[in-house]
PDB file of C-alpha atoms in Angstrom:
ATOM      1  CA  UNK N   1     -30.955 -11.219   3.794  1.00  0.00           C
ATOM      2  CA  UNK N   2     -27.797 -11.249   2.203  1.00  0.00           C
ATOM      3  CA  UNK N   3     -26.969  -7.667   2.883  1.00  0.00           C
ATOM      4  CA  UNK N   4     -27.817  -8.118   6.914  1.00  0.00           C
ATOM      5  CA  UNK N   5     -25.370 -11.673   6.734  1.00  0.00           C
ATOM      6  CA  UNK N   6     -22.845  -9.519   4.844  1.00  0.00           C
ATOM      7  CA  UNK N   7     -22.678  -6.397   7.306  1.00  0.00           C
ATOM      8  CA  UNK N   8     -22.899  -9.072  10.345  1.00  0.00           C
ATOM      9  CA  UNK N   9     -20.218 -11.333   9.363  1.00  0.00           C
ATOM     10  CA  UNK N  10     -17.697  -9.056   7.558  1.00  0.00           C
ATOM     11  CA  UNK N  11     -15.852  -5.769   8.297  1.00  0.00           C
ATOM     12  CA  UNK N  12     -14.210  -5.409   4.765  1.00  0.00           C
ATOM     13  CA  UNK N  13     -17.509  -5.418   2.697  1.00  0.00           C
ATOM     14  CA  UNK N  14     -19.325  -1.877   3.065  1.00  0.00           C
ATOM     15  CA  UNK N  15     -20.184  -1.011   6.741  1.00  0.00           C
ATOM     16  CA  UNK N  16     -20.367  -3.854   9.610  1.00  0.00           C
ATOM     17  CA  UNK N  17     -23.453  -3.312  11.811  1.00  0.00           C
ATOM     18  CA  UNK N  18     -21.983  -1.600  14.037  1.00  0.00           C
ATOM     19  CA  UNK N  19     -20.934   1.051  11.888  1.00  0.00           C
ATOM     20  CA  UNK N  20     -24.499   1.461  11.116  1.00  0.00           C
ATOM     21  CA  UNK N  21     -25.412   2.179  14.212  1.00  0.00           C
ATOM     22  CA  UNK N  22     -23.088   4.108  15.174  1.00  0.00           C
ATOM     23  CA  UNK N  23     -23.790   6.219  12.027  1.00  0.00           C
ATOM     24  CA  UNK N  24     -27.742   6.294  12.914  1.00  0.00           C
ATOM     25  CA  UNK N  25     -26.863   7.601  16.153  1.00  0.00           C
ATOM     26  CA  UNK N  26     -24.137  10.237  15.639  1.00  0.00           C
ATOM     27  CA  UNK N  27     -23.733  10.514  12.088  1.00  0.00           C
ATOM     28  CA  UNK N  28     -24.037  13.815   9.815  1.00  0.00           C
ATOM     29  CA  UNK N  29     -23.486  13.247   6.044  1.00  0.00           C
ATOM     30  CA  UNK N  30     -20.347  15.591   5.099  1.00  0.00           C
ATOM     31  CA  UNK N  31     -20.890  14.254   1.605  1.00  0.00           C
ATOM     32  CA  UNK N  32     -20.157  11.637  -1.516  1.00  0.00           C
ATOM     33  CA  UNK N  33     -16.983  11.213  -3.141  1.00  0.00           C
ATOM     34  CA  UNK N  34     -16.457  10.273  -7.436  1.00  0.00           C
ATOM     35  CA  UNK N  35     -16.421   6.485  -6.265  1.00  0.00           C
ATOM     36  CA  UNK N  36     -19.333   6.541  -4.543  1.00  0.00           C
ATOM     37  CA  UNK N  37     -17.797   6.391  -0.784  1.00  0.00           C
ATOM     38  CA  UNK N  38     -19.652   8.235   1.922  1.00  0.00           C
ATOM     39  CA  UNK N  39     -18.046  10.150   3.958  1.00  0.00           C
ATOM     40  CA  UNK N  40     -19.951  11.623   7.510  1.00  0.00           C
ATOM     41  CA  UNK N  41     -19.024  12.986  11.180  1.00  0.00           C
ATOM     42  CA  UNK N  42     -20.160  13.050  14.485  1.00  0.00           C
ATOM     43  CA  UNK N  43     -19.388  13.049  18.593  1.00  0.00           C
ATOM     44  CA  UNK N  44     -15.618  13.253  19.577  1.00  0.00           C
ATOM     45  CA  UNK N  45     -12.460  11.249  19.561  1.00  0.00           C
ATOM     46  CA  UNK N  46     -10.174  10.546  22.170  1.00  0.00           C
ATOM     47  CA  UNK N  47      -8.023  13.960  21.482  1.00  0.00           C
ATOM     48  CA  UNK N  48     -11.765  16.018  21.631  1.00  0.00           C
ATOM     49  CA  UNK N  49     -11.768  16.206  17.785  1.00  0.00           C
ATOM     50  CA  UNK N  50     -15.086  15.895  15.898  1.00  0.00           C
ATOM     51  CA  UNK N  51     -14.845  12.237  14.827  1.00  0.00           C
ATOM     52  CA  UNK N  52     -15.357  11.531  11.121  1.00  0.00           C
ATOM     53  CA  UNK N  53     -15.543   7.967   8.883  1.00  0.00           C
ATOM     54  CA  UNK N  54     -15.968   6.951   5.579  1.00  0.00           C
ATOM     55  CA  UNK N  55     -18.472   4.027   4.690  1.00  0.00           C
ATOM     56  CA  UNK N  56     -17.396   2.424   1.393  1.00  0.00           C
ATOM     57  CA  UNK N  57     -18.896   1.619  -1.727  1.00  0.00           C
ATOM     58  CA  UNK N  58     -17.710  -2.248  -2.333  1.00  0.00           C
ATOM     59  CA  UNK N  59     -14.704  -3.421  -0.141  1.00  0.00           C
ATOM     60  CA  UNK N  60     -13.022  -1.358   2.319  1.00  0.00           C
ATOM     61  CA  UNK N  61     -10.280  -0.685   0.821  1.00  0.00           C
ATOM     62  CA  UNK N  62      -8.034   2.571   2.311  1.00  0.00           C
ATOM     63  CA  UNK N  63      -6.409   3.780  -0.797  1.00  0.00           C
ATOM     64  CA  UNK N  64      -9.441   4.062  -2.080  1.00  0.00           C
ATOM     65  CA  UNK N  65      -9.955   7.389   0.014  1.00  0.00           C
ATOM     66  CA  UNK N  66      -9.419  10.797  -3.194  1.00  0.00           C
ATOM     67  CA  UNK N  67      -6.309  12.804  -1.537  1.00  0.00           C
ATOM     68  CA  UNK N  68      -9.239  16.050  -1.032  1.00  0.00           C
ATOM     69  CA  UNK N  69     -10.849  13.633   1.207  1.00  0.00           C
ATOM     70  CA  UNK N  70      -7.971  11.820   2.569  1.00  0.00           C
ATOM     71  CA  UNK N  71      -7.153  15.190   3.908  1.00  0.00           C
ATOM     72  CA  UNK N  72     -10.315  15.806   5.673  1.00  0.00           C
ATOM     73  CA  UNK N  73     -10.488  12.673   7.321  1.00  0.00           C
ATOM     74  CA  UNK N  74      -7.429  12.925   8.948  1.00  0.00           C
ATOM     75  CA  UNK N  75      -7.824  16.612   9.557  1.00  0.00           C
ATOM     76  CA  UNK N  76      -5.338  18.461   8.012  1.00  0.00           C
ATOM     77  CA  UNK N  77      -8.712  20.775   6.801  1.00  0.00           C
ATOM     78  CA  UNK N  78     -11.647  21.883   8.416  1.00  0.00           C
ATOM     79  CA  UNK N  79     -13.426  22.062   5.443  1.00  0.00           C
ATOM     80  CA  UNK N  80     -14.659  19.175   3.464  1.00  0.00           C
ATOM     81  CA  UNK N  81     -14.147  18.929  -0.439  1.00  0.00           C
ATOM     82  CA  UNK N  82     -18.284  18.612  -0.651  1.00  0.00           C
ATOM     83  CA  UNK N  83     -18.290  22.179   0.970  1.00  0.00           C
ATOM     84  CA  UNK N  84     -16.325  23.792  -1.706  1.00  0.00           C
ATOM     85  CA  UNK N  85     -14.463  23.793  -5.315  1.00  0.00           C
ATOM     86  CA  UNK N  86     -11.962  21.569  -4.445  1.00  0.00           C
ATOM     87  CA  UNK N  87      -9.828  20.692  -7.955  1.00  0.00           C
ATOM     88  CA  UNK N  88      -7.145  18.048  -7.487  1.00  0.00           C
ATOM     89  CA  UNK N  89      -3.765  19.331  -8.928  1.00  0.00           C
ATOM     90  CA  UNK N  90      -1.982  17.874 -11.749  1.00  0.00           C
ATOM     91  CA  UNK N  91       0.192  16.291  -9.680  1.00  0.00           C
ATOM     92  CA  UNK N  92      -2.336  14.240  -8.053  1.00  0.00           C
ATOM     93  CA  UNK N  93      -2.911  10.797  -9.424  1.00  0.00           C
ATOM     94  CA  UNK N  94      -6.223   8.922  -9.432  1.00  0.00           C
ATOM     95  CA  UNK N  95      -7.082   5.531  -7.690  1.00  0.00           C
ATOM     96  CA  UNK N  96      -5.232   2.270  -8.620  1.00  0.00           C
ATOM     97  CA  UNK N  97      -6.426  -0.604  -6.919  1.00  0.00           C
ATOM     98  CA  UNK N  98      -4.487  -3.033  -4.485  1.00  0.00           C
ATOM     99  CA  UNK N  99      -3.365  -5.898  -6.943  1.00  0.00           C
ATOM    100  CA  UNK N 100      -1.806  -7.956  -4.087  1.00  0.00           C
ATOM    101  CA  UNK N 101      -2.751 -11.700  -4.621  1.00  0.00           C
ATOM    102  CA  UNK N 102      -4.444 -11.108  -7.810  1.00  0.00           C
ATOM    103  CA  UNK N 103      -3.002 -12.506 -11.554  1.00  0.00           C
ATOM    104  CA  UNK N 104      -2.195  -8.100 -12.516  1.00  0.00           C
ATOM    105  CA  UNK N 105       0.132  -8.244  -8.925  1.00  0.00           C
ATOM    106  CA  UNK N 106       4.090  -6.719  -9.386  1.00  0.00           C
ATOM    107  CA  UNK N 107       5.790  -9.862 -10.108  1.00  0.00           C
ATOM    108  CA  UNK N 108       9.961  -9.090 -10.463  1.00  0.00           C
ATOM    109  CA  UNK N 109      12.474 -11.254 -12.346  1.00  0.00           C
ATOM    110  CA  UNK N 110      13.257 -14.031 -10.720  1.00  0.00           C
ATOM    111  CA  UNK N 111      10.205 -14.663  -8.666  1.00  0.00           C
ATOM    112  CA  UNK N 112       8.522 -17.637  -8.601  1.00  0.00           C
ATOM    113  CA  UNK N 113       5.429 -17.165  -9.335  1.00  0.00           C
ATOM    114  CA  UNK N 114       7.255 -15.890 -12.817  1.00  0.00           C
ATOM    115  CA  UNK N 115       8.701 -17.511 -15.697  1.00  0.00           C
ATOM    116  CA  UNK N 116      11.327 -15.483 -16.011  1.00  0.00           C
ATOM    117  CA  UNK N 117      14.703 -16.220 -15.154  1.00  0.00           C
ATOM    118  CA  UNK N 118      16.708 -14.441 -12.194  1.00  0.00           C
ATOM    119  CA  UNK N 119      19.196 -12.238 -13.167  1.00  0.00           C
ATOM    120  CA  UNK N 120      22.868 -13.003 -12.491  1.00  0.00           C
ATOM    121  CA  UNK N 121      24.649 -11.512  -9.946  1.00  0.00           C
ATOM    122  CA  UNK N 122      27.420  -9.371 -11.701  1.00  0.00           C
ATOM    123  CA  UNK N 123      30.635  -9.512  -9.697  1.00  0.00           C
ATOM    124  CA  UNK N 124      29.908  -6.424  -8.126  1.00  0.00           C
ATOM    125  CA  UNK N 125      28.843  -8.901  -5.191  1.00  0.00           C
ATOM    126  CA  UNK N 126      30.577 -10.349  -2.328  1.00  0.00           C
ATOM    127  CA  UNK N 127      28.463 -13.013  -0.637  1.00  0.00           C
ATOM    128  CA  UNK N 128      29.020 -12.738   3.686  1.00  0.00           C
ATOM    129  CA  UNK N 129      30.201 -16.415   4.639  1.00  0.00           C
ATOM    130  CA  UNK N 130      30.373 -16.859   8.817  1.00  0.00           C
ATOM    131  CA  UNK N 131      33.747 -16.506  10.291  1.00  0.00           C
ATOM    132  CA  UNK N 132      35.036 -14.800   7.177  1.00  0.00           C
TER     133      UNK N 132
END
């Protein structure tokens, strides 16, 4: 019951029903990234491309998408990292979740959610006044 309240209710959790539907009806598995999101296609877009989605495996969460599938989705390939040996380069990093609002967020100097003191401003600095 929970899982038919969740997909009802809330878009960033998995798949919303109508995802689900829409998958039933015109979906074709492409395949399964290492995180566990599915990624499928089917019927056409606006433009008259084949239309493609990824369902995710927790929250929907974007940069969550591997850059061999990030490609696909948004094709710049035809050919889906499930359909060969796709190897990410060196280069390439792995997924770091969005810390935004959470204790591990980027807190800088001087912020105040910080206990850190802001630096000084060095003299290099001229502060606009109006009418100077």
């Amino acid at each position: 019951m929970k899982t038919f309240f969740t997909q009802f209710f809330t878009w960033w959790n998995g798949q919303t029903l109508g995802t689900r539907f829409h998958t039933w009806r015109h979906g074709t598995k492409v395949g399964t990234d290492e995180l566990g999101n599915t990624y499928y296609e089917g019927g056409k877009d606006s433009e008259g491309r084949t239309r493609r989605w990824v369902i995710y495996n927790g929250y929907s969460e974007a940069s969550a998408i591997p850059s061999g599938w990030h490609g696909w989705m948004h094709h710049r390939t035809d050919v889906a990292p499930s359909s060969e040996d796709y190897k990410p380069r060196e280069w390439e990093k792995g997924h770091k979740p969005n810390l935004t609002g959470s204790a591990a967020a980027y807190r800088p100097r001087g912020s105040v959610l910080t206990a850190q003191e802001r630096p000084r401003v060095t003299g290099d600095y001229d502060a606009w006044t109006p009418g100077s």
